[in-house]
Amino acid sequence: MTKENVNIGTKAVWAGEKEVLVHGATQVPVVVSVAYNYDDMDEWYEVATGKKKGHIYGRNTNPTVQAFEDKVKILEGAEAATSFSTGMAAISNTLYTFLRPGDRIVSIKDTYGGTNKIFTEFLPQLNIEVALCETGNHEAIEKELEKGCKILYLETPTNPTVKITDIERMARKGKEAGAIVVVDNTFATPINQNPLELGADLVLHSATKFLGGHADALGGVVCGAKELIEPIYHYREINGATLDPWAAYQLLRGMKTLKLRVEQQQKNALAIAQFLEQEELVEAVYYPGLESHINHDIAKKQMKGFGGMLSFAVKGGMDAVRILLPNLQYANRAANLGAVETTYGPARTTSHVECTPEERAAVGIPEGLVRISAGIEDTADLIQDLQQAFAILKEQTVLVGK
Ligand SMILES: *Cc1c(COP(=O)(O)O)cnc(C)c1O
């Protein structure tokens, strides 16, 4: 058994840590020091100029942060990785590293709300042309790629209707067009999907979500070939969106249980999706693991599991959501996802809060759409919780004579 062929769950526990362990400790230290001492002026110079391994200043590198980067890098099968203070910093720094005035970027309409804001608000200010295609319409993306582009930016599954894009097919076309192919892999996690294996150039994560898994630390990371990661690292070290060592430690510790969590989360997500599918007050259910999902076949082809994210539209829109969600016992009603606790949130207050109702409608998000991030609780309890909440909703709907 070599290091390379060990399975991903084992890698999640062990990978990336050895180099920074000290004093025989079994756990990675949180190095809070902002700077590093050098008695030898020549050694200091060698480290500062990158000729020798080591750390100089916390905005550039840090041992705890490095262990986190190394672990993600190994899980994604990448040559290099660099980390950020948040997922949005990973996304924005990656885009600003490569895009110049006059460049073109091709993406899809329903990326994460913050990403969509970069595309619609900030990039146009820099005279960067953004072509946003209907999510799931591969032909539309191919047509835009043929016009030439610098970056093809994908996110799959998407937030919150969990639409799937064929990474292999799009990466091939993107490369033909000379584009750098970037994939936001936050929803799938490296346990379920490895975009680099499917032909992408860069894979990025909001580590705040599934990687950390405990909703107690913000972070972001991007992985890929050294020649692409180096300029992104340089952009970040100068512009300053550095990951904090305490957060890096929390994310690193969370990642040790990534595989266990994702397995339970997707088991719960499927059970919830199947329950909602047969519930009469539910209008639509979106989960790539359901055969009824429009992209189920692509999901089956490129994902090892279907993930912990799903969404549904309840009959009666926001009025029904206002009754249903507060009556759930084992749920946070919150804007995050990927945590060990099951989390519910309407798209209008979570992923797409930055958008107007018209903008949400344009990307196919009804006002009553609820996103669920399945937690690691016992499946039967989550189903029972939904049953009792829907029973209350039915009672109240009858009372108001609807
Ligand atoms: C949350 C999220 C982001 C942004 O990450 P932050 O850590 O909140 O900045 C980006 N992409 C996806 C898919 C997300 O869910």
Coordinates of C-alpha atoms and ligand atoms in Angstrom, one line a residue:
M1 CA 0.0 0.0 0.0
T2 CA 1.7 3.2 -1.2
K3 CA 0.7 6.7 -0.1
E4 CA -0.8 7.4 -3.5
N5 CA -3.2 4.4 -3.7
V6 CA -4.6 4.7 -0.2
N7 CA -8.3 5.5 -0.2
I8 CA -9.8 9.0 0.1
G9 CA -11.2 8.5 3.7
T10 CA -7.8 7.5 4.9
K11 CA -6.2 10.5 3.1
A12 CA -8.8 12.8 4.8
V13 CA -7.6 11.6 8.2
W14 CA -3.8 11.5 7.6
A15 CA -2.7 13.6 4.6
G16 CA -0.8 16.8 4.6
E17 CA 0.1 16.9 8.3
K18 CA 3.4 15.2 8.8
E19 CA 5.6 18.1 7.8
V20 CA 4.3 20.5 10.5
L21 CA 4.0 18.1 13.4
V22 CA 6.4 19.0 16.3
H23 CA 7.5 17.6 19.6
G24 CA 6.0 14.2 18.8
A25 CA 2.5 15.7 18.9
T26 CA -0.1 13.8 16.9
Q27 CA -2.1 16.9 16.1
V28 CA -1.1 19.9 13.9
P29 CA -0.1 22.9 16.0
V30 CA -1.9 26.3 15.6
V31 CA 1.1 28.6 14.8
V32 CA -0.1 32.1 15.7
S33 CA 3.2 33.8 15.2
V34 CA 3.0 36.6 12.6
A35 CA 6.7 36.5 11.7
Y36 CA 9.6 34.1 11.9
N37 CA 13.1 34.6 13.4
Y38 CA 16.3 34.2 11.5
D39 CA 19.7 34.5 13.2
D40 CA 21.4 33.7 9.9
M41 CA 20.9 36.6 7.5
D42 CA 21.8 34.5 4.5
E43 CA 19.3 31.8 5.4
W44 CA 16.6 34.5 5.9
Y45 CA 17.4 35.8 2.4
E46 CA 17.2 32.3 0.9
V47 CA 13.8 31.6 2.5
A48 CA 12.5 35.1 1.6
T49 CA 13.5 34.6 -2.1
G50 CA 12.0 31.1 -2.2
K51 CA 15.3 29.2 -2.6
K52 CA 14.8 27.4 0.7
K53 CA 11.6 26.1 2.4
G54 CA 10.3 28.1 5.4
H55 CA 8.1 30.9 6.6
I56 CA 8.7 34.7 6.7
Y57 CA 5.4 36.5 7.4
G58 CA 1.9 35.4 8.1
R59 CA 0.2 37.1 5.2
N60 CA 2.3 34.9 2.9
T61 CA 2.5 31.5 4.5
N62 CA 1.9 29.7 7.8
P63 CA 2.5 26.1 8.9
T64 CA -1.0 25.4 10.1
V65 CA -2.5 27.0 6.9
Q66 CA 0.0 24.9 4.8
A67 CA -1.2 21.7 6.4
F68 CA -4.8 22.6 5.5
E69 CA -3.8 23.4 1.9
D70 CA -1.8 20.2 1.6
K71 CA -4.7 18.1 2.8
V72 CA -7.2 19.6 0.3
K73 CA -4.6 19.4 -2.4
I74 CA -4.1 15.6 -1.8
L75 CA -7.9 15.0 -1.7
E76 CA -8.4 16.8 -5.0
G77 CA -5.4 15.0 -6.6
A78 CA -3.7 18.4 -7.4
E79 CA -0.1 19.4 -7.7
A80 CA -0.6 22.6 -5.6
A81 CA -3.2 24.6 -3.6
T82 CA -3.5 28.0 -2.0
S83 CA -6.0 29.1 0.6
F84 CA -8.1 32.2 1.4
S85 CA -10.0 33.9 4.2
T86 CA -13.4 32.9 2.6
G87 CA -14.7 31.0 -0.3
M88 CA -15.6 34.2 -2.1
A89 CA -12.0 35.4 -1.7
A90 CA -10.9 32.1 -3.4
I91 CA -13.3 32.8 -6.2
S92 CA -12.6 36.6 -6.7
N93 CA -8.8 36.2 -6.3
T94 CA -8.7 33.4 -8.9
L95 CA -10.7 35.5 -11.3
Y96 CA -8.8 38.7 -10.8
T97 CA -5.5 36.9 -11.2
F98 CA -6.2 35.9 -14.8
L99 CA -8.8 38.4 -16.2
R100 CA -7.8 41.6 -17.8
P101 CA -9.9 44.4 -19.4
G102 CA -11.2 43.2 -22.8
D103 CA -11.2 39.5 -21.7
R104 CA -14.3 37.3 -21.9
I105 CA -15.5 34.8 -19.3
V106 CA -18.2 32.2 -19.9
S107 CA -20.3 30.8 -17.1
I108 CA -23.8 29.7 -16.1
K109 CA -26.7 31.7 -14.8
D110 CA -27.2 30.0 -11.4
T111 CA -23.8 30.1 -9.8
Y112 CA -23.6 30.9 -6.1
G113 CA -25.2 34.3 -5.4
G114 CA -21.9 36.0 -4.5
T115 CA -20.2 34.6 -7.6
N116 CA -23.1 35.8 -9.7
K117 CA -22.6 39.3 -8.2
I118 CA -19.0 39.3 -9.3
F119 CA -20.1 38.4 -12.8
T120 CA -22.9 41.0 -13.1
E121 CA -21.6 43.8 -11.0
F122 CA -17.8 43.8 -10.6
L123 CA -16.4 42.3 -13.8
P124 CA -18.3 44.5 -16.2
Q125 CA -16.9 47.6 -14.3
L126 CA -13.4 46.4 -15.5
N127 CA -14.6 46.0 -19.1
I128 CA -14.6 42.2 -18.8
E129 CA -17.3 40.6 -20.9
V130 CA -19.4 38.0 -19.0
A131 CA -21.5 35.5 -21.0
L132 CA -23.9 33.7 -18.6
C133 CA -25.6 30.6 -20.2
E134 CA -28.7 28.7 -19.1
T135 CA -27.5 26.2 -16.5
G136 CA -27.6 22.7 -18.0
N137 CA -27.7 23.9 -21.6
H138 CA -24.4 22.5 -22.7
E139 CA -24.9 23.6 -26.4
A140 CA -25.3 27.2 -25.3
I141 CA -22.1 27.1 -23.3
E142 CA -20.3 25.5 -26.3
K143 CA -21.5 28.3 -28.6
E144 CA -20.2 30.9 -26.2
L145 CA -16.9 29.1 -26.0
E146 CA -16.5 29.2 -29.7
K147 CA -16.5 33.0 -29.6
G148 CA -13.3 32.7 -27.5
C149 CA -12.8 33.1 -23.8
K150 CA -10.2 33.4 -21.1
I151 CA -12.0 31.5 -18.3
L152 CA -14.8 28.9 -18.3
Y153 CA -16.3 29.0 -14.9
L154 CA -18.5 26.1 -13.7
E155 CA -20.3 25.2 -10.5
T156 CA -21.9 21.8 -10.2
P157 CA -24.2 20.9 -8.5
T158 CA -25.5 24.4 -8.3
N159 CA -27.1 26.4 -5.5
P160 CA -30.0 25.9 -4.8
T161 CA -31.7 23.8 -7.5
V162 CA -28.8 21.3 -7.7
K163 CA -28.4 21.4 -11.5
I164 CA -25.6 19.4 -13.0
T165 CA -23.1 20.4 -15.7
D166 CA -21.1 17.7 -17.6
I167 CA -17.6 18.7 -16.4
E168 CA -15.7 16.3 -18.8
R169 CA -17.6 17.6 -21.9
M170 CA -17.3 21.3 -21.0
A171 CA -13.7 21.0 -19.9
R172 CA -12.8 19.5 -23.3
K173 CA -14.6 22.3 -25.1
G174 CA -13.2 24.9 -22.8
K175 CA -9.6 23.8 -23.4
E176 CA -10.2 23.8 -27.2
A177 CA -11.2 27.4 -26.8
G178 CA -8.0 28.1 -24.9
A179 CA -9.8 28.8 -21.7
I180 CA -8.7 28.1 -18.1
V181 CA -11.5 25.8 -16.8
V182 CA -12.5 26.5 -13.2
V183 CA -15.0 24.4 -11.2
D184 CA -16.6 25.3 -7.8
N185 CA -16.7 21.9 -6.1
T186 CA -18.2 23.1 -2.8
F187 CA -21.4 21.1 -3.0
A188 CA -19.9 17.8 -4.2
T189 CA -16.8 17.8 -2.0
P190 CA -13.7 15.8 -3.1
I191 CA -15.4 12.7 -1.7
N192 CA -18.0 12.7 -4.5
Q193 CA -16.3 14.6 -7.4
N194 CA -12.8 15.4 -8.6
P195 CA -13.0 18.0 -11.4
L196 CA -9.3 17.8 -12.1
E197 CA -9.7 14.2 -13.1
L198 CA -12.5 15.2 -15.3
G199 CA -10.3 17.7 -17.2
A200 CA -10.7 21.0 -15.2
D201 CA -7.7 23.2 -14.6
L202 CA -8.7 24.6 -11.3
V203 CA -11.0 23.4 -8.6
L204 CA -12.1 25.6 -5.7
H205 CA -14.1 25.3 -2.5
S206 CA -15.8 27.4 0.1
A207 CA -14.1 25.4 2.9
T208 CA -16.7 27.1 5.2
K209 CA -19.2 24.5 4.1
F210 CA -18.6 20.7 3.8
L211 CA -14.8 20.7 4.2
G212 CA -14.9 22.4 7.7
G213 CA -18.3 20.8 8.3
H214 CA -19.1 22.4 11.6
A215 CA -20.2 26.0 10.7
D216 CA -17.6 27.5 12.9
A217 CA -14.8 28.7 10.5
L218 CA -14.7 30.6 7.3
G219 CA -12.2 29.7 4.5
G220 CA -11.6 29.0 0.9
V221 CA -9.1 27.1 -1.2
V222 CA -8.1 26.6 -4.9
C223 CA -6.2 23.6 -6.3
G224 CA -4.5 22.8 -9.6
A225 CA -1.2 22.8 -11.4
K226 CA 1.7 24.7 -9.9
E227 CA 2.0 27.1 -12.8
L228 CA -1.6 28.2 -12.3
I229 CA -1.6 28.2 -8.5
E230 CA 1.6 30.3 -8.2
P231 CA 0.2 33.4 -9.7
I232 CA -3.0 33.0 -7.7
Y233 CA -0.9 32.7 -4.5
H234 CA 1.0 35.8 -5.5
Y235 CA -2.2 37.8 -6.0
R236 CA -3.5 36.7 -2.6
E237 CA -0.2 37.3 -0.7
I238 CA -0.2 40.9 -2.0
N239 CA -3.9 41.6 -1.8
G240 CA -4.2 40.0 1.6
A241 CA -7.2 37.7 1.8
T242 CA -5.2 35.2 3.9
L243 CA -6.7 32.3 5.9
D244 CA -6.3 32.7 9.6
P245 CA -4.3 29.9 11.3
W246 CA -7.1 29.2 13.9
A247 CA -9.6 28.8 11.1
A248 CA -7.1 26.7 9.2
Y249 CA -6.9 24.4 12.2
Q250 CA -10.7 24.1 12.6
L251 CA -11.1 23.3 8.9
L252 CA -8.3 20.8 9.1
R253 CA -9.8 19.0 12.0
G254 CA -13.2 19.1 10.4
M255 CA -11.8 17.5 7.3
K256 CA -10.7 14.4 9.1
T257 CA -14.4 13.3 9.3
L258 CA -15.3 14.5 5.8
K259 CA -16.0 11.1 4.3
L260 CA -18.1 9.9 7.3
R261 CA -20.1 13.1 7.3
V262 CA -20.7 13.2 3.5
E263 CA -21.9 9.6 3.6
Q264 CA -24.5 10.2 6.3
Q265 CA -25.5 13.5 4.7
Q266 CA -26.2 12.0 1.3
K267 CA -28.0 9.1 2.9
N268 CA -30.2 11.6 4.7
A269 CA -30.6 13.8 1.7
L270 CA -31.9 10.9 -0.4
A271 CA -34.4 9.9 2.3
I272 CA -35.6 13.4 2.7
A273 CA -36.0 13.8 -1.1
Q274 CA -37.9 10.6 -1.4
F275 CA -40.2 11.7 1.5
L276 CA -40.8 15.1 -0.1
E277 CA -41.5 13.5 -3.5
Q278 CA -44.6 11.7 -2.1
E279 CA -45.8 14.6 0.1
E280 CA -48.9 16.1 -1.4
L281 CA -48.1 19.7 -0.4
V282 CA -44.8 19.6 -2.2
E283 CA -44.8 21.0 -5.8
A284 CA -41.3 20.0 -6.8
V285 CA -38.2 18.3 -5.4
Y286 CA -34.6 18.8 -6.7
Y287 CA -32.0 16.2 -5.8
P288 CA -29.6 14.8 -8.4
G289 CA -29.9 11.3 -6.7
L290 CA -33.6 11.1 -7.7
E291 CA -34.3 9.5 -11.1
S292 CA -36.8 12.3 -11.7
H293 CA -33.9 14.9 -11.6
I294 CA -33.3 16.3 -15.1
N295 CA -29.5 15.7 -14.9
H296 CA -29.6 12.4 -13.0
D297 CA -27.6 10.6 -15.8
I298 CA -24.8 13.2 -15.8
A299 CA -24.7 13.1 -12.0
K300 CA -24.4 9.3 -12.0
K301 CA -21.6 9.5 -14.5
Q302 CA -19.4 12.1 -12.8
M303 CA -20.2 11.9 -9.1
K304 CA -19.4 9.0 -6.7
G305 CA -22.3 10.1 -4.5
F306 CA -25.1 12.7 -5.0
G307 CA -24.2 14.9 -2.0
G308 CA -26.1 16.4 1.0
M309 CA -27.8 19.3 -0.8
L310 CA -31.4 19.3 -2.1
S311 CA -34.3 21.8 -2.4
F312 CA -38.0 21.8 -2.8
A313 CA -40.9 24.1 -3.6
V314 CA -43.9 23.9 -1.3
K315 CA -47.5 24.6 -2.4
G316 CA -48.6 27.9 -1.1
G317 CA -45.2 29.6 -1.6
M318 CA -43.7 31.8 1.2
D319 CA -46.9 31.7 3.2
A320 CA -46.5 27.9 3.6
V321 CA -42.7 28.3 4.2
R322 CA -43.4 30.7 7.1
I323 CA -45.5 27.9 8.8
L324 CA -43.4 24.9 7.8
L325 CA -39.9 25.9 8.7
P326 CA -40.4 27.3 12.3
N327 CA -42.2 24.0 13.2
L328 CA -39.1 21.8 12.4
Q329 CA -37.4 20.6 15.6
Y330 CA -34.1 19.3 14.3
A331 CA -33.1 22.1 11.9
N332 CA -31.3 25.3 11.9
R333 CA -33.0 28.0 9.7
A334 CA -29.8 29.6 8.6
A335 CA -27.7 30.8 5.6
N336 CA -25.0 28.2 5.8
L337 CA -24.8 24.7 4.5
G338 CA -22.6 21.6 4.8
A339 CA -22.8 21.5 8.6
V340 CA -23.4 18.5 10.8
E341 CA -26.8 20.0 11.7
T342 CA -29.6 19.8 9.1
T343 CA -30.1 23.3 7.8
Y344 CA -33.1 24.8 6.0
G345 CA -33.3 28.2 4.3
P346 CA -35.4 29.8 1.6
A347 CA -33.3 30.7 -1.5
R348 CA -34.6 34.3 -1.2
T349 CA -32.9 34.7 2.2
T350 CA -29.8 32.4 1.6
S351 CA -28.0 31.7 -1.6
H352 CA -29.8 34.4 -3.7
V353 CA -30.4 37.1 -1.1
E354 CA -28.3 39.5 -3.2
C355 CA -30.7 39.1 -6.1
T356 CA -34.0 40.8 -6.8
P357 CA -37.2 38.7 -7.1
E358 CA -37.0 39.3 -10.8
E359 CA -33.4 38.1 -11.0
R360 CA -34.4 35.0 -9.0
A361 CA -37.3 34.2 -11.2
A362 CA -35.0 34.6 -14.3
V363 CA -32.8 31.8 -13.0
G364 CA -35.8 29.6 -12.2
I365 CA -36.0 30.1 -8.4
P366 CA -39.5 30.4 -7.1
E367 CA -40.0 32.6 -4.0
G368 CA -41.1 29.6 -2.0
L369 CA -38.1 27.5 -2.8
V370 CA -36.4 25.9 0.3
R371 CA -32.9 24.7 0.3
I372 CA -31.9 21.8 2.6
S373 CA -28.5 20.9 3.7
A374 CA -28.9 17.4 5.2
G375 CA -27.0 16.9 8.5
I376 CA -25.6 13.8 10.1
E377 CA -28.6 13.1 12.4
D378 CA -30.3 9.7 12.3
T379 CA -32.4 9.4 9.2
A380 CA -35.6 8.3 10.8
D381 CA -35.7 11.4 13.1
L382 CA -35.3 13.8 10.2
I383 CA -38.2 12.2 8.4
Q384 CA -40.4 12.2 11.5
D385 CA -39.6 15.8 12.0
L386 CA -40.7 16.7 8.5
Q387 CA -43.9 14.6 8.9
Q388 CA -45.0 16.5 12.0
A389 CA -44.2 19.9 10.5
F390 CA -46.2 19.0 7.4
A391 CA -49.1 17.8 9.6
I392 CA -49.1 21.3 11.3
L393 CA -49.0 23.0 7.9
K394 CA -52.0 21.0 6.7
E395 CA -54.0 21.8 9.8
Q396 CA -53.3 25.5 9.5
T397 CA -54.0 25.5 5.8
V398 CA -57.4 23.9 6.5
L399 CA -58.1 26.5 9.3
V400 CA -57.5 29.5 7.0
G401 CA -59.7 27.8 4.4
K402 CA -57.2 27.5 1.6
Ligands
LIG1 C1 -20.9 29.5 0.3 C2 -20.4 29.3 -1.1 C3 -19.5 30.1 -1.6 C4 -18.9 31.3 -0.9 O1 -18.1 30.9 0.2 P1 -17.9 31.8 1.5 O2 -17.0 31.0 2.3 O3 -19.2 32.1 2.2 O4 -17.2 33.1 1.1 C5 -19.1 29.9 -2.9 N1 -19.6 28.9 -3.6 C6 -20.6 28.1 -3.1 C7 -21.1 27.0 -3.9 C8 -21.0 28.2 -1.8 O5 -21.9 27.4 -1.3

